[in-house]
Coordinates of C-alpha atoms in Angstrom, one line a residue:
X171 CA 193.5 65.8 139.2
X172 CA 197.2 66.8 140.2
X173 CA 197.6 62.9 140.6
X174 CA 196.4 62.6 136.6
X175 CA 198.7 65.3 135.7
X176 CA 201.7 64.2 137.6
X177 CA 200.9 60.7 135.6
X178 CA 200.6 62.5 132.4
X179 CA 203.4 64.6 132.5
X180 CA 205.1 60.7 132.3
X181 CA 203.3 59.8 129.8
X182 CA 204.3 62.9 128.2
X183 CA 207.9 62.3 128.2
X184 CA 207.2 58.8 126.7
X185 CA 205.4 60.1 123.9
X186 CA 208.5 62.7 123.2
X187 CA 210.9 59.9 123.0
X188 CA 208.2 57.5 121.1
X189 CA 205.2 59.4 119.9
X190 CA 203.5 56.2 118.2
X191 CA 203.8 54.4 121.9
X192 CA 200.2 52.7 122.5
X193 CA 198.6 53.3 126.2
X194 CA 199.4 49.5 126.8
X195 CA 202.7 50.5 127.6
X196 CA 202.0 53.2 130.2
X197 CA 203.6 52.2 133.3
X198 CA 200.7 51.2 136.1
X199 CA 201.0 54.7 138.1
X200 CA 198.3 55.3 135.4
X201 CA 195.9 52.2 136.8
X202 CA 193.6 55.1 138.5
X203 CA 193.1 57.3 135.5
X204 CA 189.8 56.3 134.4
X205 CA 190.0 56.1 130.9
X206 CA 192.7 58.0 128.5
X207 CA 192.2 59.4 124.9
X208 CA 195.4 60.2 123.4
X209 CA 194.9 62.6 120.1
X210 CA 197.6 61.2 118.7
X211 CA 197.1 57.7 119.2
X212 CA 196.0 56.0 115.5
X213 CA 192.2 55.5 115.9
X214 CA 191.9 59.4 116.4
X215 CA 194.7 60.6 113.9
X216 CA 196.5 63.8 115.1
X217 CA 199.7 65.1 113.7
X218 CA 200.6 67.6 115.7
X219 CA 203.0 69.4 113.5
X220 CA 201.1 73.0 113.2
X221 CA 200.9 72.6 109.2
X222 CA 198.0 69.4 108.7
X223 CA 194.7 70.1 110.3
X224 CA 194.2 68.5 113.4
X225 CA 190.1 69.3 113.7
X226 CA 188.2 66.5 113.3
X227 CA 191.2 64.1 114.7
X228 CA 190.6 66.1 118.2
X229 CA 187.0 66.2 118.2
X230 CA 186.9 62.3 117.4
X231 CA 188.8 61.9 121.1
X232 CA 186.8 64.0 122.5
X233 CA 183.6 62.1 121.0
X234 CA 184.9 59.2 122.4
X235 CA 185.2 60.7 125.8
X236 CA 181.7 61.8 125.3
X237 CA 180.5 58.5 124.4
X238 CA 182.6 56.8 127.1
X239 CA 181.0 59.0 130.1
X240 CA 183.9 60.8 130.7
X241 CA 187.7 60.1 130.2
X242 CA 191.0 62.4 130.1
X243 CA 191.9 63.5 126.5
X244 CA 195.7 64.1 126.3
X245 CA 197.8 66.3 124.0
X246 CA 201.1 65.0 123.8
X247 CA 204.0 67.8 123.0
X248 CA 203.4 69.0 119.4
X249 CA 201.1 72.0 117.3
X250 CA 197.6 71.4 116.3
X251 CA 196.3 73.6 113.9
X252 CA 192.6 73.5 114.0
X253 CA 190.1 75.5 111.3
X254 CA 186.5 74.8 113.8
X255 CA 185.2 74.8 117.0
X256 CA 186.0 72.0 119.2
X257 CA 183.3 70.2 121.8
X258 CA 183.2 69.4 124.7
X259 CA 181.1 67.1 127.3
X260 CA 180.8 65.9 130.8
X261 CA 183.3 64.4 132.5
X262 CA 186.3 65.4 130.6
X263 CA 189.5 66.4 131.0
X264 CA 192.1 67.8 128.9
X265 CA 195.7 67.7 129.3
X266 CA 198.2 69.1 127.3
X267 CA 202.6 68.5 127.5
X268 CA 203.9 71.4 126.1
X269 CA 200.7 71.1 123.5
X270 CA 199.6 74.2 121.6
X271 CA 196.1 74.4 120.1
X272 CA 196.2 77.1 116.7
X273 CA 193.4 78.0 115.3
X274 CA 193.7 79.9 112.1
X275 CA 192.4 82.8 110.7
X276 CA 189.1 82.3 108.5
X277 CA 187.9 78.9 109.8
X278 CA 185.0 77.9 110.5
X279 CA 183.8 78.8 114.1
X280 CA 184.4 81.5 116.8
X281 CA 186.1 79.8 119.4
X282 CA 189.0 76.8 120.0
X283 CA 187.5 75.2 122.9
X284 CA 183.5 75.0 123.3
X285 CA 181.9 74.0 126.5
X286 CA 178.4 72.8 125.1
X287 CA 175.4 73.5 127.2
X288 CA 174.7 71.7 130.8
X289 CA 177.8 69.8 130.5
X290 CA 179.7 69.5 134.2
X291 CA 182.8 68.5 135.5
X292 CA 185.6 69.6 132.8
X293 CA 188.7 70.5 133.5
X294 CA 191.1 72.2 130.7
X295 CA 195.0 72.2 132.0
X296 CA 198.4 72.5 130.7
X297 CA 197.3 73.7 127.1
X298 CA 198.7 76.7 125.1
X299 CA 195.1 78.0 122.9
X300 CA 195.7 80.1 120.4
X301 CA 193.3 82.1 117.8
X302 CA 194.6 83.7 115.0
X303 CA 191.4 85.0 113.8
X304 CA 191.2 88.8 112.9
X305 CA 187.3 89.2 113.8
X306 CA 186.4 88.8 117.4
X307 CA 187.2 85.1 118.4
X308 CA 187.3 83.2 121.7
X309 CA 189.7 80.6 123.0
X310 CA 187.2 79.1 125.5
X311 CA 183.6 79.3 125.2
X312 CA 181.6 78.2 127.9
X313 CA 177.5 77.8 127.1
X314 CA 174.3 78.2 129.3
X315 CA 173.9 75.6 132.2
X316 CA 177.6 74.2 132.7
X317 CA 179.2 74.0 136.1
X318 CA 182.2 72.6 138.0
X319 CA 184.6 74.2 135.3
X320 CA 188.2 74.4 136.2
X321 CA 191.0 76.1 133.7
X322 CA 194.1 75.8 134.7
X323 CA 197.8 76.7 134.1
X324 CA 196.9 77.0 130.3
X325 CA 198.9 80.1 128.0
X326 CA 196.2 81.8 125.9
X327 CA 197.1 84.1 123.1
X328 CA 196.1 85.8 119.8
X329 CA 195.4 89.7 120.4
X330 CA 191.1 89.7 118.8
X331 CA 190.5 87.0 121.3
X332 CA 188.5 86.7 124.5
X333 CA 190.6 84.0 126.6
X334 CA 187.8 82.7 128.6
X335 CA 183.8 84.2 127.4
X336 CA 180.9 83.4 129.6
X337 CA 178.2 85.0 128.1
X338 CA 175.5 82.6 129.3
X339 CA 172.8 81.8 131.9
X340 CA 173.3 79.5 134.4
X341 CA 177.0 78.7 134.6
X342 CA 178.4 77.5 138.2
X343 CA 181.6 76.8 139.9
X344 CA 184.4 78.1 137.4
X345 CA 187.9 78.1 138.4
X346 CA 189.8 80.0 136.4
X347 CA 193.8 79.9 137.6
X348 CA 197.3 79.8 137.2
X349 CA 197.0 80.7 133.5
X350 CA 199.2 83.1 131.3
X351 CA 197.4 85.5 129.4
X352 CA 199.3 87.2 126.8
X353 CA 198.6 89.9 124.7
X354 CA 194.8 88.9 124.0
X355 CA 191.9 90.8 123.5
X356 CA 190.2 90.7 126.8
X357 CA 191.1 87.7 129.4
X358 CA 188.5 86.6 131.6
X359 CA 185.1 88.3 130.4
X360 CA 181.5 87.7 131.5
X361 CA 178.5 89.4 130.0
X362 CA 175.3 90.7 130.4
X363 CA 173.9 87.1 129.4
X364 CA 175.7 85.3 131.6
X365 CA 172.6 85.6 134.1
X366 CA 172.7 84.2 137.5
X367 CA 177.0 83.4 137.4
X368 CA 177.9 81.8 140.5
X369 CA 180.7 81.0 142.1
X370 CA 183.6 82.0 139.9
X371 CA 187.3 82.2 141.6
X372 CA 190.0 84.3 139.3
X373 CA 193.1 83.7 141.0
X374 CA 197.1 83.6 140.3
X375 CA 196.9 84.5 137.0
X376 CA 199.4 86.4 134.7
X377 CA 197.6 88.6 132.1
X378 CA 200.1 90.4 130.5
X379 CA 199.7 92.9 127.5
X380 CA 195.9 92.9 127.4
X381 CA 194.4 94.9 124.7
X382 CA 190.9 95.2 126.3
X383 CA 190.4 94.4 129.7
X384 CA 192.0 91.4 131.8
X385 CA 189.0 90.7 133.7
X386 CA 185.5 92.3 133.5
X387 CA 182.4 91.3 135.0
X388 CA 179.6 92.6 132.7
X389 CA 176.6 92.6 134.0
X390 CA 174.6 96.1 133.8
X391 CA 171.2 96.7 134.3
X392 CA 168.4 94.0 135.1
X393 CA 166.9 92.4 138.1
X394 CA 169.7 91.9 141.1
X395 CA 168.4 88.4 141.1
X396 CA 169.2 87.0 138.2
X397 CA 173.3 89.4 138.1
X398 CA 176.1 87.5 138.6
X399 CA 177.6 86.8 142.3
X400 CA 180.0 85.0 144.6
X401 CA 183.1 85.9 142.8
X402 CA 186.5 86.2 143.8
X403 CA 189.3 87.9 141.6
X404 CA 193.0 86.9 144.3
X405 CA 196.3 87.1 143.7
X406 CA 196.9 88.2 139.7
X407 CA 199.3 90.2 138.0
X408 CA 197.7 92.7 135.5
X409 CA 199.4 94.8 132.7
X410 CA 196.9 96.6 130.3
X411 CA 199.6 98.8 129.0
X412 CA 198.4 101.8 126.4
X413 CA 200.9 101.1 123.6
X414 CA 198.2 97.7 123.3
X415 CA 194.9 98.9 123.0
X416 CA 192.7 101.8 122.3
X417 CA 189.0 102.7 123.0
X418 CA 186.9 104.7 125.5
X419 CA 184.9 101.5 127.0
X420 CA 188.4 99.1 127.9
X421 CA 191.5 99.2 129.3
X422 CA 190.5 97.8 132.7
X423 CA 192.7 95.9 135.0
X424 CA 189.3 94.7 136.5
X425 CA 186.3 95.8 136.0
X426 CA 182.9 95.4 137.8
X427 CA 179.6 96.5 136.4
X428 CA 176.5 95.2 138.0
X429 CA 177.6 91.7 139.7
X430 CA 177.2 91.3 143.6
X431 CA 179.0 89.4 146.4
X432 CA 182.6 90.6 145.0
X433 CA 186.1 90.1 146.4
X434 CA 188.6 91.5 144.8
X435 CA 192.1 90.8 146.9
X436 CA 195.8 90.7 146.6
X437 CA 196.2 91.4 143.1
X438 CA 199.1 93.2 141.8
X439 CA 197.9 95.7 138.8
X440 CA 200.6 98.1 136.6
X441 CA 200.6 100.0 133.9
X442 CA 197.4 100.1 133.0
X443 CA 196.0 102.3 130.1
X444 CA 192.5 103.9 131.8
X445 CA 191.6 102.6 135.4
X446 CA 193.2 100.1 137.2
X447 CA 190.2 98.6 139.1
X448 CA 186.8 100.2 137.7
X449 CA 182.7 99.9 139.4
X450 CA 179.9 100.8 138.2
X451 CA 175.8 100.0 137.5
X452 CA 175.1 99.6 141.1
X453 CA 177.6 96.9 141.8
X454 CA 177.0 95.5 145.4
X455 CA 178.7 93.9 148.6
X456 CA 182.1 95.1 147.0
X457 CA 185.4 94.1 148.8
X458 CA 188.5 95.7 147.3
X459 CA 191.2 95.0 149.9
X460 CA 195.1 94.1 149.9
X461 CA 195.9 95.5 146.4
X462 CA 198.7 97.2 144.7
X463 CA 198.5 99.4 141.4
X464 CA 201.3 101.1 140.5
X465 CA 200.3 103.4 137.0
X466 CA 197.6 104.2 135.6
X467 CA 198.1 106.4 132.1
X468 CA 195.7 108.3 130.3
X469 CA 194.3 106.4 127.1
X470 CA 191.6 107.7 126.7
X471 CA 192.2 110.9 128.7
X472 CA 189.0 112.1 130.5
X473 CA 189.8 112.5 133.9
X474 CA 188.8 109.2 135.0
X475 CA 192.3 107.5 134.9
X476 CA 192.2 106.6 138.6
X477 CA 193.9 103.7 141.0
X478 CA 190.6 102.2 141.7
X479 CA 187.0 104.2 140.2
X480 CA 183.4 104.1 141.5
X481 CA 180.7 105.3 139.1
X482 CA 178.2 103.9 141.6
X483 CA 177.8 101.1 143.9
X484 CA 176.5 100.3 147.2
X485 CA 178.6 98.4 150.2
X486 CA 181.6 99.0 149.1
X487 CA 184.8 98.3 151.4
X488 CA 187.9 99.7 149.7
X489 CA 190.8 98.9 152.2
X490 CA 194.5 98.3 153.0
X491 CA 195.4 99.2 149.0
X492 CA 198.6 100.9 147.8
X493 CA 197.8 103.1 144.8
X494 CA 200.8 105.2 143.2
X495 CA 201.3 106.9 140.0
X496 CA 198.0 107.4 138.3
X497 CA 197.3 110.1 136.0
X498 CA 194.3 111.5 137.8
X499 CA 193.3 110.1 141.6
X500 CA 194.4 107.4 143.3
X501 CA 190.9 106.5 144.4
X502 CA 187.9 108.1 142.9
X503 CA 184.4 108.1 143.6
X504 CA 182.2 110.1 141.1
X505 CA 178.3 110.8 140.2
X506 CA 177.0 109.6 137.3
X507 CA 173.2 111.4 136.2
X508 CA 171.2 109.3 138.8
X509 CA 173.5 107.6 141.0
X510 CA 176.5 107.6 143.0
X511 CA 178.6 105.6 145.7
X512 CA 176.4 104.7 149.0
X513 CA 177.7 102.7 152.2
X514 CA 181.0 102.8 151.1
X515 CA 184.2 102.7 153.6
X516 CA 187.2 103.8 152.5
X517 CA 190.0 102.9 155.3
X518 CA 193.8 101.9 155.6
X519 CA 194.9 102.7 152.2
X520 CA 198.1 104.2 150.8
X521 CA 197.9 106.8 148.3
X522 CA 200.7 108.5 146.7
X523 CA 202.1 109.9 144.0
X524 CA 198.9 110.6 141.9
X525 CA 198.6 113.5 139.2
X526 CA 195.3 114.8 140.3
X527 CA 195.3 114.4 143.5
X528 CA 195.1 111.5 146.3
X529 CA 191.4 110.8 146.6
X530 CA 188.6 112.3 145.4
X531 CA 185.1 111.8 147.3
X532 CA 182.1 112.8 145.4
X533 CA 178.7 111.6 146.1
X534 CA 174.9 112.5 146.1
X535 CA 172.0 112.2 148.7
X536 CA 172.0 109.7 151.6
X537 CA 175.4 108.7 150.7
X538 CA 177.0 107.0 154.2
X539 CA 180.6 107.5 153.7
X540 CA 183.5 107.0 156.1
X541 CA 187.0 108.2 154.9
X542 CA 189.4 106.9 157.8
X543 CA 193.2 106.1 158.5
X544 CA 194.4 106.6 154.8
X545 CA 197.9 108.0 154.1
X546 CA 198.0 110.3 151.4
X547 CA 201.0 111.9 150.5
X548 CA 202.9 113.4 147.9
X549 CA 200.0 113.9 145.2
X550 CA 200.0 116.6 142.7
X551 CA 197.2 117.9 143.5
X552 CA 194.8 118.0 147.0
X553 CA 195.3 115.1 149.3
X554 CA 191.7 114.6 149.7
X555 CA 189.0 116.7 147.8
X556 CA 185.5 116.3 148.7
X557 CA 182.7 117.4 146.3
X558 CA 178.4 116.3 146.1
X559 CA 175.5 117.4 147.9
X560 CA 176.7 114.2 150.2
X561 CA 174.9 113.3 153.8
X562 CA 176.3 111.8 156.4
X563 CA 180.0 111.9 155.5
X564 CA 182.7 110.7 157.9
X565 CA 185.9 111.3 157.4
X566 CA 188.3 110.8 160.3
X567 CA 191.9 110.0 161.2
X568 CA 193.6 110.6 158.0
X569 CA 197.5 111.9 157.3
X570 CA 197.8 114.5 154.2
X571 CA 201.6 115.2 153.5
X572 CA 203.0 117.2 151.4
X573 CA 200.4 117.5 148.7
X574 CA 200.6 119.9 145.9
X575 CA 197.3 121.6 146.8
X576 CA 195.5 121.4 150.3
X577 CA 195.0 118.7 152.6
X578 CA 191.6 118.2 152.3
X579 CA 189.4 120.6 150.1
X580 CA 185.7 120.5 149.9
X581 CA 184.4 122.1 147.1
X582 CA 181.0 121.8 148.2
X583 CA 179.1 120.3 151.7
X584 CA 177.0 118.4 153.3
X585 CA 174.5 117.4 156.1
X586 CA 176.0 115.5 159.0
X587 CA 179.4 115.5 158.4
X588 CA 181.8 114.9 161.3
X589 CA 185.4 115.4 160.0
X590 CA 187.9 114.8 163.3
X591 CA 191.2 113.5 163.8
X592 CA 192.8 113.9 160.5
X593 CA 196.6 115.2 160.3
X594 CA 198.2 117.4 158.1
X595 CA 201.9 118.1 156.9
X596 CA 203.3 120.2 154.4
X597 CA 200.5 120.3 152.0
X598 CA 202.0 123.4 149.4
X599 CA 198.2 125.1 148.9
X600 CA 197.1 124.8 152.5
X601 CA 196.0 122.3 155.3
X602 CA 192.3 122.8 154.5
X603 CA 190.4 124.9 152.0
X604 CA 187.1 124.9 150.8
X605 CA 185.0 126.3 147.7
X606 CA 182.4 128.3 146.7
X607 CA 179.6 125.6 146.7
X608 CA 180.6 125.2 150.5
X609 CA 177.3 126.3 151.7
X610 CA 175.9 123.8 154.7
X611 CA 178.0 124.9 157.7
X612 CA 180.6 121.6 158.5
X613 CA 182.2 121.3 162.0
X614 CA 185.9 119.8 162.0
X615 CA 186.8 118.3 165.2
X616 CA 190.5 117.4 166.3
X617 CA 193.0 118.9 163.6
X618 CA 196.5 118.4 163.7
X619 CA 199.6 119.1 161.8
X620 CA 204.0 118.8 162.1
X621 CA 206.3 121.2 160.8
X622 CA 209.5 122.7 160.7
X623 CA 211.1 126.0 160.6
X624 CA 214.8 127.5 161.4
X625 CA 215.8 130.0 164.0
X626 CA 216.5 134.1 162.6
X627 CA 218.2 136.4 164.9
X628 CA 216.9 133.8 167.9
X629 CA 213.3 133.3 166.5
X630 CA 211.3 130.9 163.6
X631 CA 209.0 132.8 161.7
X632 CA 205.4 132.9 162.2
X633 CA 204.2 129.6 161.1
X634 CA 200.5 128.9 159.8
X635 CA 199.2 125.5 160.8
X636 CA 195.6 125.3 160.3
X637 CA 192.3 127.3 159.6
X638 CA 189.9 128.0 162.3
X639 CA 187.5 128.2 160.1
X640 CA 184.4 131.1 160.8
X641 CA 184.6 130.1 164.8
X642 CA 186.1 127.7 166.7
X643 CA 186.6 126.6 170.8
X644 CA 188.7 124.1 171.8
X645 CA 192.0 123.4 173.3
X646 CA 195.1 123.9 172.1
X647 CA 198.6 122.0 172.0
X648 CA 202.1 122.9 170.8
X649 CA 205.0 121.2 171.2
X650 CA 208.4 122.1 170.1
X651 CA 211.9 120.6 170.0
X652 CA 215.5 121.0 169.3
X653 CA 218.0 118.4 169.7
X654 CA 217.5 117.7 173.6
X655 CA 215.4 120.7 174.8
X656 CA 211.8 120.5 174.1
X657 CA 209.1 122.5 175.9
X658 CA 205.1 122.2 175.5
X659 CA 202.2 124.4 176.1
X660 CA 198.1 124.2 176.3
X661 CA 195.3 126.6 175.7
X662 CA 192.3 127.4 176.1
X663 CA 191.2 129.1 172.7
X664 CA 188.2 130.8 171.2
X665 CA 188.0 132.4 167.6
X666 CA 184.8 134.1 166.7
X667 CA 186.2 134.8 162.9
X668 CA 187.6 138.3 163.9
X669 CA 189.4 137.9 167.2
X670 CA 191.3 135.1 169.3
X671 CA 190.8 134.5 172.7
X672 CA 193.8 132.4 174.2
X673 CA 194.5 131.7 177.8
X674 CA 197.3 128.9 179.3
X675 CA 196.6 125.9 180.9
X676 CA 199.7 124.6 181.9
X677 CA 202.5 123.2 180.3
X678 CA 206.4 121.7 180.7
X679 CA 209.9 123.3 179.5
X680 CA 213.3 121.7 179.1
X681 CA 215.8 123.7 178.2
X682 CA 215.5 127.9 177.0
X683 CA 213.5 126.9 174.4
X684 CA 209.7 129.2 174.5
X685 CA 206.6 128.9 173.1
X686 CA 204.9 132.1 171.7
X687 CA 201.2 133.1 172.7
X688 CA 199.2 132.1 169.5
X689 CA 197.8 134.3 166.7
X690 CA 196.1 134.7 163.7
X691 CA 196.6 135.4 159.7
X692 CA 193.1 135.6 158.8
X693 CA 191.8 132.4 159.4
X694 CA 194.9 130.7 160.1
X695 CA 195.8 129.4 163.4
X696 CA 199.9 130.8 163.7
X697 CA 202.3 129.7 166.3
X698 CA 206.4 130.4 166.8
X699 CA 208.8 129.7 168.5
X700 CA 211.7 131.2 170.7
X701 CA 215.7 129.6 171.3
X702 CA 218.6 131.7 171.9
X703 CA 220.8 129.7 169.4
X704 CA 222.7 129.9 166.0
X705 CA 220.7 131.3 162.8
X706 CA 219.6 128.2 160.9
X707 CA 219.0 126.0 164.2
X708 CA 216.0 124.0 163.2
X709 CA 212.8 123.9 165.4
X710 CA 210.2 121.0 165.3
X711 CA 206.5 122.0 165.7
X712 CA 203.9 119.1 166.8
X713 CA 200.6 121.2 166.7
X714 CA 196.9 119.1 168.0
X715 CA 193.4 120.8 168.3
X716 CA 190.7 118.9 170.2
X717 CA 187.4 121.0 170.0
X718 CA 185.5 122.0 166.9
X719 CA 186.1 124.3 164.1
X720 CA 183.1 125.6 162.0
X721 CA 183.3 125.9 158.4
X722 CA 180.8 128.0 156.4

């Protein structure tokens, strides 16, 4: 097909400097294009000059085609308005050179481009579609049965529009790339007809001022065999900007409801109006991995304008993402009346910068959850808040720094939770907290934290680090440095929620700089530090705790 195009392109330029050329005198690098249907050659009619109507010229190419088995039907450079739907069949290709398709407002017809039913092996590239009708309206339309469907490096606009609709059962094999969306209604959508989709690839797209969504895969409710699968969304920029749409069901960068078998990797999605990548109606096998978003607003503003949301789903893998600036969480997994997330991983990502906090985790039942090696920093509000009557919840190995409420707060708990290694830093509320629905004891193994703190009158002040909890046993290690003197210290401690027990194990000092035994402020572990130096000197604090920590 890039061999056609490349040969096109030529035949392009010809027709710019002769439009009324006939094929004969196409230079043989065409000999392997099977058969050619210029619109504008006589026998078909086409003016190209956006005012005289261009319909039934087009569609008499593309009957030829039809007729023919197959062919290439090209659009030299020009504007054709068309007032219906056009047809396509088998075997066709069409090729625009700097070609724009208009349809106006009020003809007769939905869509520009139809794909009619069981019709395979069509390829639509190098075309700017446009519909200017004010009721809903389609660019391309593809119908039940069709496969082996590639669209690419078209420009689609025309702000009531769906781009690309496939809303039937039975479609295969659709490609769907390198295309500019621009300020359209929605750009790629599939819907809750389009049963047993197969094999669609989104990738390298622009969609850019989208008024609904720029891609959503519709497909709630109904038998899991017959909901679309094997789909991949790689490598698109999204803008679904607020000032363009309104509406408490849109606003999308990508949105998943239902489908199965779903990659969803490398895109790049900003300014969003309501979530940047959205799952729900028991979606399954979900892969979210390699993404940036960067903004989500708050249009409409219910507390669900997060980096990437989960209504409910089950295996979902949400990894190696960089989430910033939305107006609630970065990533957010909520309950919906009967469902929630379920064997869902959460690992590697970045979170930062989020209004409501970093993540939220909130889930029901048997949920299997594992929260591990995310960064979190610099949210407004917790770095990781944990909420649902949720079983078997691992969350492990996390940094929280310098969020505007705690570290991690859990608002209710759990059975079998093991929550171990995570590291804490300058969270403004606290390191961990937890709420008054925090009734199943949780044990909270390996806590960490860094801090820092300036000498007074040759000491820092007391510093708290972490809670205890009611009771923990463990071992304790603080390490603490100054320019070139640094000296650490390990103990033995046991807290049984009203007095600490601490004995030394041993330890290493370089320099005059001391370590203080260990206290308490009611359940916070304290620590402090000793150097005979100027006021304002300023003392680093590593603090780690391997044992366990009850919460109840």
């Amino acid at each position: 097909m890039k061999r056609i195009v490349s040969q096109l392109l030529c035949l392009g330029l010809l027709w710019c400097l002769c439009p009324h050329a006939s094929i004969a005198a196409i230079p043989a690098t065409v000999e392997e294009i099977k058969s050619m249907y210029n619109v504008m050659d006589a026998k078909y009619g086409a003016i190209g000059n956006g005012i005289a109507d261009d319909s039934l010229a087009i569609q008499k190419a593309l009957d030829q085609a039809k007729n023919a088995g197959g062919g290439t039907v090209f659009f030299p450079k020009g504007t054709y308005k068309t007032t219906r739907n056009l047809y396509i069949y088998n075997n066709t290709n069409l090729v625009g050179y700097s070609a724009k398709i208009s349809k106006t407002d009020g003809g007769l017809g939905y869509t520009v481009l139809m794909i009619m039913a069981r019709q395979n092996n069509i390829t639509i590239e190098g075309l700017w579609l446009e519909n200017l009708s004010m009721s809903d309206s389609m660019m391309i339309d593809i119908a039940n049965g069709s496969s082996n469907i590639e669209i690419r490096s078209n420009t689609f606009t025309g702000s009531r529009a769906q781009a690309v609709n496939i809303n039937a059962a039975d479609i295969s094999q659709v490609i769907v790339a390198n295309n500019e969306f621009k300020e359209v209604g929605y750009g790629v959508l599939t819907n809750r007809n389009a049963n047993n989709l197969k094999d669609l690839r989104i990738v390298e797209n622009n969609f850019a001022g989208i008024y609904a969504d720029a891609i959503e895969i519709n497909h709630p409710g109904g038998p899991e065999t017959v909901k679309a699968s094997n789909i991949v969304i790689a490598n698109n920029h999204i803008s679904v900007p607020p000032e363009y749409g309104s509406g408490l069901s849109s606003g999308f960068g990508i949105g998943i409801a239902g489908a199965t078998d779903v990659t969803i990797i490398g895109n790049t999605i900003e300014n969003v109006r309501y979530e940047g990548i959205h799952i729900e109606d028991n979606a399954k096998n979900i892969s979210i991995v390699g993404n940036v978003i960067n903004g989500v607003k708050s249009n409409p503003d219910n507390g669900l304008n997060s980096g990437i949301f989960v209504l409910d789903g089950d295996y979902i893998t949400i990894s190696g993402n960089s989430i910033y600036n939305a107006t609630d969480y970065g990533i957010h997994l909520e309950i919906d009346p009967n469902n929630s997330a379920s064997n869902t991983v959460i690992t590697g990502n970045t979170v930062s910068n989020n209004t409501g906090g970093g993540m939220k985790i909130v889930a029901q039942g048997t949920a299997n959850l594992v929260v591990s090696e995310n960064i979190v920093t610099n949210n407004t509000g917790h770095g990781i808040l944990v909420g649902g009557k949720q079983d078997n919840l691992r969350l492990t190995s996390n940094t929280t720094r310098n969020n505007g409420g705690f570290g991690l707060y859990m608002y209710s708990s759990g059975n079998s939770w093991m929550i171990s290694g995570n590291s804490f830093q300058g969270n403004k509320t606290g390191d961990i907290g937890y709420g008054s629905s925090f009734t199943v004891p949780v044990n909270i193994r390996d806590s960490g934290t860094s801090m820092q703190a300036k000498i007074s009158s040759g000491y820092t002040p007391l510093l708290n680090t972490f809670s205890l909890g009611s009771s923990a046993d463990g071992i304790l290690s603080v390490v603490t440095k100054h320019n070139m003197v640094h000296t650490s210290q390990m103990y033995k401690i046991i807290w049984n929620g009203s007095v600490l027990t601490s004995s030394k194990l041993g330890g290493e000092q370089y320099g005059n700089i001391e370590i203080l035994s260990p206290r308490m402020n009611g359940k916070h572990l304290q620590v402090q530090s000793k150097l005979n130096a100027p006021d304002g000197a300023l003392i680093h604090f590593d603090v780690q705790f391997d044992g366990m920590i009850l919460f109840k």
